[in-house]
């Protein structure tokens, strides 16, 4: 599914030198590399504050802690996402309210958000699933009208642009009140271990969060709030700082691969290729609205699980993200949920399949993968 070795080989000299520099400096925790990477990522994103932390799940949790959400507060998020999103909501004893997604973008459905709002609702967590921004303009409008916080789960979307209806652009993760991301190795900006970060333009919130990641300390050994220990280590920061310089190229390589996949599938009635914002497939040469963390098809009139097996039998890795909607996971069952409200996720879990997607895919691989998929769906 990913080719981390091929990517590493191309930047090996720079990465190795930078890692050795950290080892030699012995500044393993909170060293200068962490600060450098933080500043460079702030500049790249055009956001005032990046607060590095240990992983993307922590980043989400810390963002919610920073906003002062309290047990019982309702947090609306997408039913079709990785479990981390809902896990931290539940862990903080907030009440997750899962809602359906849009069948074209796979992102949280705007009308479903509106329907789910109650007097207890305090926040919305849009997930920029598979690398494309949720409809942030509509979400911010709803949030403003109802006085809600918006926490962007940007673990899959780093580097993507969101384009407003007036043509303005902003990087994903810089639009809501706060955002989280993950530097897990296979993410679009991945380190060689675990890592994550929180973004915000709010100075006060950034200050609060900087204390929370460090045991609730604002002055050494004065613990004003309950915090956690969540740090990005200097070795990972050194690696990320090099990879950040390549992030736009990496995302372009993903888009180029996506374009080739979609071109090969364009006449297939049983294959729905991923598409971006309305009027835009996200894979034109001039825009970055989709950064293809995953390239995910919907297959119609096809036994999806048999297709998975067929691809695997032919030596092609593939993934099903995600096979079970969160509202049907044992840990997150809620008697208030009604199956009729989850028509889209219930359908998607049966139809989706994600093909290999990374920065090193070549034409021969893409041709083999697409031919194998097309043969199966037409057989
Ligand atoms: C990967 C991911 C996370 C969690 O990130 P970790 O660094 O693995 O903790 C959270 N949300 C989404 C949508 C993800 O894809």
Tab-separated table of C-alpha atoms and ligand atoms in Angstrom:
chain	number	residue	atom	x	y	z
A	1	UNK	CA	0.000	0.000	0.000
A	2	UNK	CA	2.887	2.341	0.702
A	3	UNK	CA	6.559	2.360	-0.304
A	4	UNK	CA	8.405	3.980	2.560
A	5	UNK	CA	11.706	2.432	1.535
A	6	UNK	CA	11.644	3.930	-1.956
A	7	UNK	CA	10.854	7.333	-0.534
A	8	UNK	CA	13.554	7.107	2.156
A	9	UNK	CA	16.207	6.123	-0.375
A	10	UNK	CA	15.736	9.436	-2.188
A	11	UNK	CA	16.269	11.567	0.931
A	12	UNK	CA	18.545	9.196	2.829
A	13	UNK	CA	21.637	11.409	2.902
A	14	UNK	CA	19.801	14.423	4.270
A	15	UNK	CA	17.767	12.391	6.771
A	16	UNK	CA	20.735	10.399	8.033
A	17	UNK	CA	22.840	13.526	8.503
A	18	UNK	CA	20.056	15.303	10.359
A	19	UNK	CA	19.344	12.338	12.624
A	20	UNK	CA	23.045	11.927	13.418
A	21	UNK	CA	23.209	15.601	14.277
A	22	UNK	CA	20.434	15.087	16.848
A	23	UNK	CA	22.142	12.001	18.270
A	24	UNK	CA	25.363	13.932	18.584
A	25	UNK	CA	23.665	16.933	20.186
A	26	UNK	CA	21.970	14.759	22.849
A	27	UNK	CA	19.024	17.223	22.740
A	28	UNK	CA	16.620	14.317	22.324
A	29	UNK	CA	13.566	15.930	23.863
A	30	UNK	CA	12.416	19.456	22.988
A	31	UNK	CA	15.666	20.109	21.156
A	32	UNK	CA	16.183	22.875	18.585
A	33	UNK	CA	15.009	20.565	15.767
A	34	UNK	CA	11.543	20.439	17.272
A	35	UNK	CA	11.346	24.209	17.342
A	36	UNK	CA	12.705	24.519	13.791
A	37	UNK	CA	10.187	22.055	12.437
A	38	UNK	CA	7.386	23.769	14.324
A	39	UNK	CA	8.271	27.158	12.796
A	40	UNK	CA	8.636	25.695	9.303
A	41	UNK	CA	5.273	23.958	9.545
A	42	UNK	CA	3.618	27.169	10.801
A	43	UNK	CA	5.004	28.976	7.742
A	44	UNK	CA	3.978	26.224	5.361
A	45	UNK	CA	0.423	26.109	6.648
A	46	UNK	CA	-0.004	29.817	7.237
A	47	UNK	CA	-1.136	29.194	10.797
A	48	UNK	CA	-0.031	31.095	13.916
A	49	UNK	CA	0.652	28.142	16.174
A	50	UNK	CA	1.776	24.561	15.684
A	51	UNK	CA	2.130	22.568	18.895
A	52	UNK	CA	3.939	19.283	18.288
A	53	UNK	CA	2.867	16.232	20.287
A	54	UNK	CA	3.296	12.467	20.409
A	55	UNK	CA	0.705	11.267	17.862
A	56	UNK	CA	-2.480	12.211	16.050
A	57	UNK	CA	-4.775	10.641	18.606
A	58	UNK	CA	-3.179	12.651	21.410
A	59	UNK	CA	-3.456	15.752	19.243
A	60	UNK	CA	-7.227	15.335	19.009
A	61	UNK	CA	-7.578	14.649	22.716
A	62	UNK	CA	-5.412	17.606	23.704
A	63	UNK	CA	-7.320	19.915	21.343
A	64	UNK	CA	-10.560	18.930	23.076
A	65	UNK	CA	-8.995	19.347	26.523
A	66	UNK	CA	-7.714	22.766	25.496
A	67	UNK	CA	-11.188	23.892	24.514
A	68	UNK	CA	-12.415	23.012	27.988
A	69	UNK	CA	-15.077	20.559	26.821
A	70	UNK	CA	-16.834	18.951	29.801
A	71	UNK	CA	-18.312	15.483	30.402
A	72	UNK	CA	-21.740	15.282	28.798
A	73	UNK	CA	-20.982	17.839	26.114
A	74	UNK	CA	-22.043	16.495	22.744
A	75	UNK	CA	-19.502	16.361	19.934
A	76	UNK	CA	-20.712	15.691	16.402
A	77	UNK	CA	-18.433	13.751	14.097
A	78	UNK	CA	-18.507	11.502	11.035
A	79	UNK	CA	-19.609	7.876	11.270
A	80	UNK	CA	-17.154	7.007	8.490
A	81	UNK	CA	-13.664	7.633	9.871
A	82	UNK	CA	-10.859	5.986	11.797
A	83	UNK	CA	-11.814	5.099	15.376
A	84	UNK	CA	-9.321	7.550	16.897
A	85	UNK	CA	-11.684	10.401	16.129
A	86	UNK	CA	-14.520	9.038	18.243
A	87	UNK	CA	-12.278	7.321	20.790
A	88	UNK	CA	-10.918	10.510	22.310
A	89	UNK	CA	-14.385	12.020	22.526
A	90	UNK	CA	-15.546	9.017	24.545
A	91	UNK	CA	-12.354	8.898	26.581
A	92	UNK	CA	-12.918	12.457	27.810
A	93	UNK	CA	-16.479	11.434	28.750
A	94	UNK	CA	-17.892	13.741	26.140
A	95	UNK	CA	-20.821	12.300	24.199
A	96	UNK	CA	-19.978	11.314	20.614
A	97	UNK	CA	-22.792	11.993	18.159
A	98	UNK	CA	-22.024	10.138	14.936
A	99	UNK	CA	-23.642	11.343	11.742
A	100	UNK	CA	-23.775	10.188	8.136
A	101	UNK	CA	-21.415	11.291	5.381
A	102	UNK	CA	-21.699	12.513	1.819
A	103	UNK	CA	-21.592	9.712	-0.793
A	104	UNK	CA	-19.424	11.685	-3.222
A	105	UNK	CA	-16.803	13.219	-0.937
A	106	UNK	CA	-17.004	10.650	1.916
A	107	UNK	CA	-16.922	13.648	4.285
A	108	UNK	CA	-19.371	14.608	7.032
A	109	UNK	CA	-22.827	15.475	5.705
A	110	UNK	CA	-23.880	19.060	6.326
A	111	UNK	CA	-27.613	18.393	6.704
A	112	UNK	CA	-26.868	15.529	9.086
A	113	UNK	CA	-24.841	17.912	11.271
A	114	UNK	CA	-27.746	20.365	11.362
A	115	UNK	CA	-30.171	17.607	12.342
A	116	UNK	CA	-27.922	16.365	15.150
A	117	UNK	CA	-27.533	19.683	16.967
A	118	UNK	CA	-29.103	19.839	20.449
A	119	UNK	CA	-28.708	22.324	23.302
A	120	UNK	CA	-25.860	20.101	24.575
A	121	UNK	CA	-23.842	20.236	21.352
A	122	UNK	CA	-20.489	21.935	21.924
A	123	UNK	CA	-18.288	20.944	19.004
A	124	UNK	CA	-18.076	19.511	15.500
A	125	UNK	CA	-15.148	17.369	14.378
A	126	UNK	CA	-14.918	17.238	10.586
A	127	UNK	CA	-12.398	14.685	9.308
A	128	UNK	CA	-10.664	15.505	6.028
A	129	UNK	CA	-11.059	11.903	4.965
A	130	UNK	CA	-8.665	10.346	2.458
A	131	UNK	CA	-7.035	13.744	1.886
A	132	UNK	CA	-9.865	16.037	0.937
A	133	UNK	CA	-11.220	18.867	3.027
A	134	UNK	CA	-14.705	18.621	4.425
A	135	UNK	CA	-17.086	21.445	3.489
A	136	UNK	CA	-15.519	23.863	5.950
A	137	UNK	CA	-17.406	26.938	4.828
A	138	UNK	CA	-20.763	25.348	5.650
A	139	UNK	CA	-19.412	23.832	8.853
A	140	UNK	CA	-18.029	27.157	10.117
A	141	UNK	CA	-21.353	28.800	9.317
A	142	UNK	CA	-23.244	26.228	11.382
A	143	UNK	CA	-20.703	26.545	14.186
A	144	UNK	CA	-21.042	30.280	14.286
A	145	UNK	CA	-24.827	30.145	14.324
A	146	UNK	CA	-24.843	27.667	17.225
A	147	UNK	CA	-21.746	28.838	19.077
A	148	UNK	CA	-19.849	25.578	18.553
A	149	UNK	CA	-16.165	24.770	18.354
A	150	UNK	CA	-14.776	23.204	15.200
A	151	UNK	CA	-11.889	20.766	15.583
A	152	UNK	CA	-10.470	19.611	12.247
A	153	UNK	CA	-9.100	16.075	12.212
A	154	UNK	CA	-6.454	16.703	9.582
A	155	UNK	CA	-4.542	13.428	9.996
A	156	UNK	CA	-5.225	12.505	6.361
A	157	UNK	CA	-5.355	15.958	4.798
A	158	UNK	CA	-2.070	17.720	5.421
A	159	UNK	CA	-1.116	19.970	2.532
A	160	UNK	CA	-4.595	20.043	1.004
A	161	UNK	CA	-6.097	23.381	0.051
A	162	UNK	CA	-9.614	24.337	0.892
A	163	UNK	CA	-11.155	26.716	-1.628
A	164	UNK	CA	-13.905	29.020	-0.392
A	165	UNK	CA	-16.820	29.874	-2.656
A	166	UNK	CA	-15.259	33.297	-3.305
A	167	UNK	CA	-12.054	31.650	-4.533
A	168	UNK	CA	-9.932	32.284	-1.424
A	169	UNK	CA	-7.797	29.356	-0.357
A	170	UNK	CA	-6.584	28.122	3.003
A	171	UNK	CA	-4.637	25.054	4.022
A	172	UNK	CA	-6.635	22.269	5.623
A	173	UNK	CA	-6.324	22.428	9.384
A	174	UNK	CA	-6.178	26.225	9.554
A	175	UNK	CA	-9.874	26.988	9.234
A	176	UNK	CA	-11.524	25.630	12.376
A	177	UNK	CA	-10.781	26.806	15.929
A	178	UNK	CA	-8.163	24.099	16.252
A	179	UNK	CA	-6.908	21.122	14.250
A	180	UNK	CA	-4.989	17.937	14.835
A	181	UNK	CA	-2.699	15.960	12.589
A	182	UNK	CA	-0.712	12.730	12.669
A	183	UNK	CA	2.823	12.025	11.471
A	184	UNK	CA	2.343	8.246	11.481
A	185	UNK	CA	4.764	6.851	8.842
A	186	UNK	CA	2.150	6.203	6.153
A	187	UNK	CA	0.481	9.624	6.456
A	188	UNK	CA	1.208	12.201	3.736
A	189	UNK	CA	3.766	13.832	6.050
A	190	UNK	CA	4.998	10.854	8.037
A	191	UNK	CA	7.960	10.418	10.375
A	192	UNK	CA	9.799	7.178	11.204
A	193	UNK	CA	7.880	6.482	14.379
A	194	UNK	CA	4.982	8.276	16.029
A	195	UNK	CA	4.266	11.970	15.981
A	196	UNK	CA	1.478	14.491	15.801
A	197	UNK	CA	0.633	18.163	16.098
A	198	UNK	CA	-2.102	20.613	16.974
A	199	UNK	CA	-2.683	23.791	14.942
A	200	UNK	CA	-4.522	26.945	15.939
A	201	UNK	CA	-4.655	30.649	15.163
A	202	UNK	CA	-5.904	31.408	18.693
A	203	UNK	CA	-3.091	32.728	20.942
A	204	UNK	CA	-4.869	31.928	24.219
A	205	UNK	CA	-5.790	28.417	23.126
A	206	UNK	CA	-2.210	27.809	21.948
A	207	UNK	CA	-0.917	28.866	25.362
A	208	UNK	CA	-3.385	26.571	27.141
A	209	UNK	CA	-2.437	23.649	24.899
A	210	UNK	CA	1.315	24.188	25.345
A	211	UNK	CA	0.736	23.665	29.055
A	212	UNK	CA	-1.518	20.652	28.600
A	213	UNK	CA	1.038	18.741	26.509
A	214	UNK	CA	3.540	19.289	29.316
A	215	UNK	CA	1.733	17.987	32.426
A	216	UNK	CA	-0.365	21.113	32.779
A	217	UNK	CA	2.714	23.201	33.581
A	218	UNK	CA	2.976	26.865	32.643
A	219	UNK	CA	5.650	27.558	35.219
A	220	UNK	CA	8.053	24.730	36.050
A	221	UNK	CA	6.558	22.449	38.725
A	222	UNK	CA	3.383	24.536	38.965
A	223	UNK	CA	0.547	22.363	37.659
A	224	UNK	CA	-2.414	24.632	36.962
A	225	UNK	CA	-4.490	22.188	34.951
A	226	UNK	CA	-4.576	18.443	34.463
A	227	UNK	CA	-2.280	17.748	31.556
A	228	UNK	CA	-0.663	14.874	29.739
A	229	UNK	CA	2.836	13.995	28.585
A	230	UNK	CA	2.796	14.221	24.820
A	231	UNK	CA	5.942	15.183	22.953
A	232	UNK	CA	7.387	14.935	19.466
A	233	UNK	CA	10.957	13.761	19.913
A	234	UNK	CA	13.858	15.573	18.254
A	235	UNK	CA	14.813	12.674	15.966
A	236	UNK	CA	11.315	12.594	14.485
A	237	UNK	CA	11.281	16.396	14.153
A	238	UNK	CA	14.583	16.255	12.244
A	239	UNK	CA	13.100	13.725	9.809
A	240	UNK	CA	9.850	15.657	9.458
A	241	UNK	CA	11.661	18.905	8.752
A	242	UNK	CA	13.317	17.318	5.723
A	243	UNK	CA	10.130	15.655	4.558
A	244	UNK	CA	8.170	18.913	4.948
A	245	UNK	CA	10.357	20.461	2.236
A	246	UNK	CA	9.168	17.669	-0.060
A	247	UNK	CA	5.530	17.618	1.029
A	248	UNK	CA	4.160	19.506	-1.978
A	249	UNK	CA	6.110	17.230	-4.321
A	250	UNK	CA	4.889	14.175	-2.444
A	251	UNK	CA	1.300	15.345	-2.725
A	252	UNK	CA	1.800	16.114	-6.435
A	253	UNK	CA	3.084	12.558	-6.933
A	254	UNK	CA	-0.022	11.196	-5.190
A	255	UNK	CA	-2.252	13.388	-7.371
A	256	UNK	CA	-0.459	12.233	-10.514
A	257	UNK	CA	-1.010	8.596	-9.540
A	258	UNK	CA	-4.671	9.330	-8.758
A	259	UNK	CA	-5.081	10.989	-12.154
A	260	UNK	CA	-3.724	7.882	-13.889
A	261	UNK	CA	-5.961	5.572	-11.894
A	262	UNK	CA	-9.052	7.665	-12.637
A	263	UNK	CA	-8.188	7.918	-16.321
A	264	UNK	CA	-7.967	4.118	-16.551
A	265	UNK	CA	-11.323	3.689	-14.800
A	266	UNK	CA	-13.237	6.460	-16.538
A	267	UNK	CA	-15.362	4.229	-18.792
A	268	UNK	CA	-16.169	1.651	-16.142
A	269	UNK	CA	-19.833	1.730	-15.109
A	270	UNK	CA	-19.227	-0.333	-11.989
A	271	UNK	CA	-16.403	1.790	-10.651
A	272	UNK	CA	-16.957	5.156	-9.004
A	273	UNK	CA	-13.693	7.070	-8.823
A	274	UNK	CA	-13.037	9.534	-6.009
A	275	UNK	CA	-13.968	13.118	-6.628
A	276	UNK	CA	-13.285	16.329	-4.844
A	277	UNK	CA	-15.241	19.480	-4.356
A	278	UNK	CA	-18.208	20.021	-6.631
A	279	UNK	CA	-17.108	20.886	-10.158
A	280	UNK	CA	-13.654	19.596	-9.389
A	281	UNK	CA	-12.234	16.115	-9.392
A	282	UNK	CA	-9.411	17.291	-7.179
A	283	UNK	CA	-6.851	15.952	-9.595
A	284	UNK	CA	-6.496	18.722	-12.114
A	285	UNK	CA	-3.001	20.118	-12.548
A	286	UNK	CA	-3.826	23.443	-10.990
A	287	UNK	CA	-5.337	22.632	-7.633
A	288	UNK	CA	-4.544	20.861	-4.414
A	289	UNK	CA	-8.017	20.269	-3.058
A	290	UNK	CA	-7.341	16.528	-2.686
A	291	UNK	CA	-3.996	15.146	-1.507
A	292	UNK	CA	-4.985	11.475	-1.790
A	293	UNK	CA	-3.946	10.016	1.501
A	294	UNK	CA	-5.999	7.157	0.074
A	295	UNK	CA	-7.274	6.540	-3.434
A	296	UNK	CA	-10.651	5.005	-2.701
A	297	UNK	CA	-13.068	3.546	-5.218
A	298	UNK	CA	-16.668	2.494	-4.812
A	299	UNK	CA	-17.378	-0.717	-6.705
A	300	UNK	CA	-20.976	-1.333	-7.787
A	301	UNK	CA	-22.600	-4.674	-8.647
A	302	UNK	CA	-19.405	-6.306	-7.450
A	303	UNK	CA	-18.522	-8.529	-4.499
A	304	UNK	CA	-16.047	-6.131	-2.920
A	305	UNK	CA	-14.548	-8.700	-0.553
A	306	UNK	CA	-13.982	-11.068	-3.462
A	307	UNK	CA	-12.232	-8.227	-5.296
A	308	UNK	CA	-9.957	-7.710	-2.297
A	309	UNK	CA	-9.074	-11.395	-2.370
A	310	UNK	CA	-8.527	-11.308	-6.140
A	311	UNK	CA	-6.150	-8.354	-5.851
A	312	UNK	CA	-4.267	-9.975	-2.988
A	313	UNK	CA	-4.013	-13.236	-4.956
A	314	UNK	CA	-2.405	-11.202	-7.739
A	315	UNK	CA	0.099	-9.651	-5.382
A	316	UNK	CA	-1.672	-6.293	-5.185
A	317	UNK	CA	-2.147	-4.900	-1.694
A	318	UNK	CA	-5.363	-3.017	-1.041
A	319	UNK	CA	-7.321	-1.803	1.948
A	320	UNK	CA	-10.887	-1.379	3.092
A	321	UNK	CA	-11.182	1.901	4.950
A	322	UNK	CA	-13.454	1.344	6.759
A	323	UNK	CA	-15.295	-1.985	6.854
A	324	UNK	CA	-17.604	-1.249	9.808
A	325	UNK	CA	-19.273	2.093	10.530
A	326	UNK	CA	-18.425	3.487	13.950
A	327	UNK	CA	-22.069	3.575	15.023
A	328	UNK	CA	-22.117	-0.241	14.791
A	329	UNK	CA	-18.880	-0.753	16.726
A	330	UNK	CA	-19.483	-2.347	20.112
A	331	UNK	CA	-17.625	0.397	21.984
A	332	UNK	CA	-19.731	3.156	20.459
A	333	UNK	CA	-23.242	1.720	20.316
A	334	UNK	CA	-25.879	4.224	21.361
A	335	UNK	CA	-29.596	3.417	21.585
A	336	UNK	CA	-30.358	6.835	20.108
A	337	UNK	CA	-28.907	5.841	16.758
A	338	UNK	CA	-31.313	4.842	14.001
A	339	UNK	CA	-30.022	2.797	11.062
A	340	UNK	CA	-32.121	4.908	8.701
A	341	UNK	CA	-29.886	7.866	9.560
A	342	UNK	CA	-26.754	6.065	8.312
A	343	UNK	CA	-27.780	5.114	4.778
A	344	UNK	CA	-24.570	6.332	3.189
A	345	UNK	CA	-22.031	4.822	5.582
A	346	UNK	CA	-23.939	1.566	5.625
A	347	UNK	CA	-23.580	1.499	1.834
A	348	UNK	CA	-19.967	2.697	1.673
A	349	UNK	CA	-18.653	0.030	4.038
A	350	UNK	CA	-19.794	-2.557	1.472
A	351	UNK	CA	-18.466	-0.771	-1.621
A	352	UNK	CA	-15.190	0.968	-0.799
A	353	UNK	CA	-11.756	-0.277	-1.673
A	354	UNK	CA	-8.519	1.679	-1.451
A	355	UNK	CA	-5.758	0.948	-3.949
A	356	UNK	CA	-2.026	1.321	-3.331
A	357	UNK	CA	-1.248	5.033	-2.981
A	358	UNK	CA	2.136	6.532	-2.287
A	359	UNK	CA	4.788	8.754	-3.780
A	360	UNK	CA	6.693	6.027	-5.634
A	361	UNK	CA	3.994	4.389	-7.804
A	362	UNK	CA	5.131	3.914	-11.392
A	363	UNK	CA	3.134	3.575	-14.610
A	364	UNK	CA	3.705	-0.144	-14.883
A	365	UNK	CA	2.344	-0.761	-11.404
A	366	UNK	CA	-0.673	1.440	-12.053
A	367	UNK	CA	-1.383	-0.305	-15.372
A	368	UNK	CA	-1.230	-3.730	-13.722
A	369	UNK	CA	-3.417	-2.677	-10.791
A	370	UNK	CA	-6.078	-0.987	-12.934
A	371	UNK	CA	-6.214	-3.871	-15.446
A	372	UNK	CA	-6.628	-6.386	-12.611
A	373	UNK	CA	-9.462	-4.366	-11.039
A	374	UNK	CA	-11.233	-3.820	-14.385
A	375	UNK	CA	-11.025	-7.508	-15.318
A	376	UNK	CA	-12.628	-8.490	-12.039
A	377	UNK	CA	-15.497	-5.989	-12.001
A	378	UNK	CA	-16.435	-7.022	-15.547
A	379	UNK	CA	-16.221	-10.749	-14.963
B	1	LIG	C1	-4.177	8.254	11.590
B	1	LIG	C2	-5.389	8.942	12.063
B	1	LIG	C3	-5.536	9.375	13.394
B	1	LIG	C4	-4.602	8.989	14.485
B	1	LIG	O1	-3.276	9.282	14.337
B	1	LIG	P1	-2.177	8.485	15.185
B	1	LIG	O2	-0.934	9.285	14.963
B	1	LIG	O3	-2.086	7.112	14.629
B	1	LIG	O4	-2.592	8.505	16.609
B	1	LIG	C5	-6.655	10.105	13.719
B	1	LIG	N1	-7.612	10.379	12.816
B	1	LIG	C6	-7.529	9.956	11.539
B	1	LIG	C7	-8.628	10.300	10.589
B	1	LIG	C8	-6.435	9.210	11.120
B	1	LIG	O5	-6.365	8.789	9.858
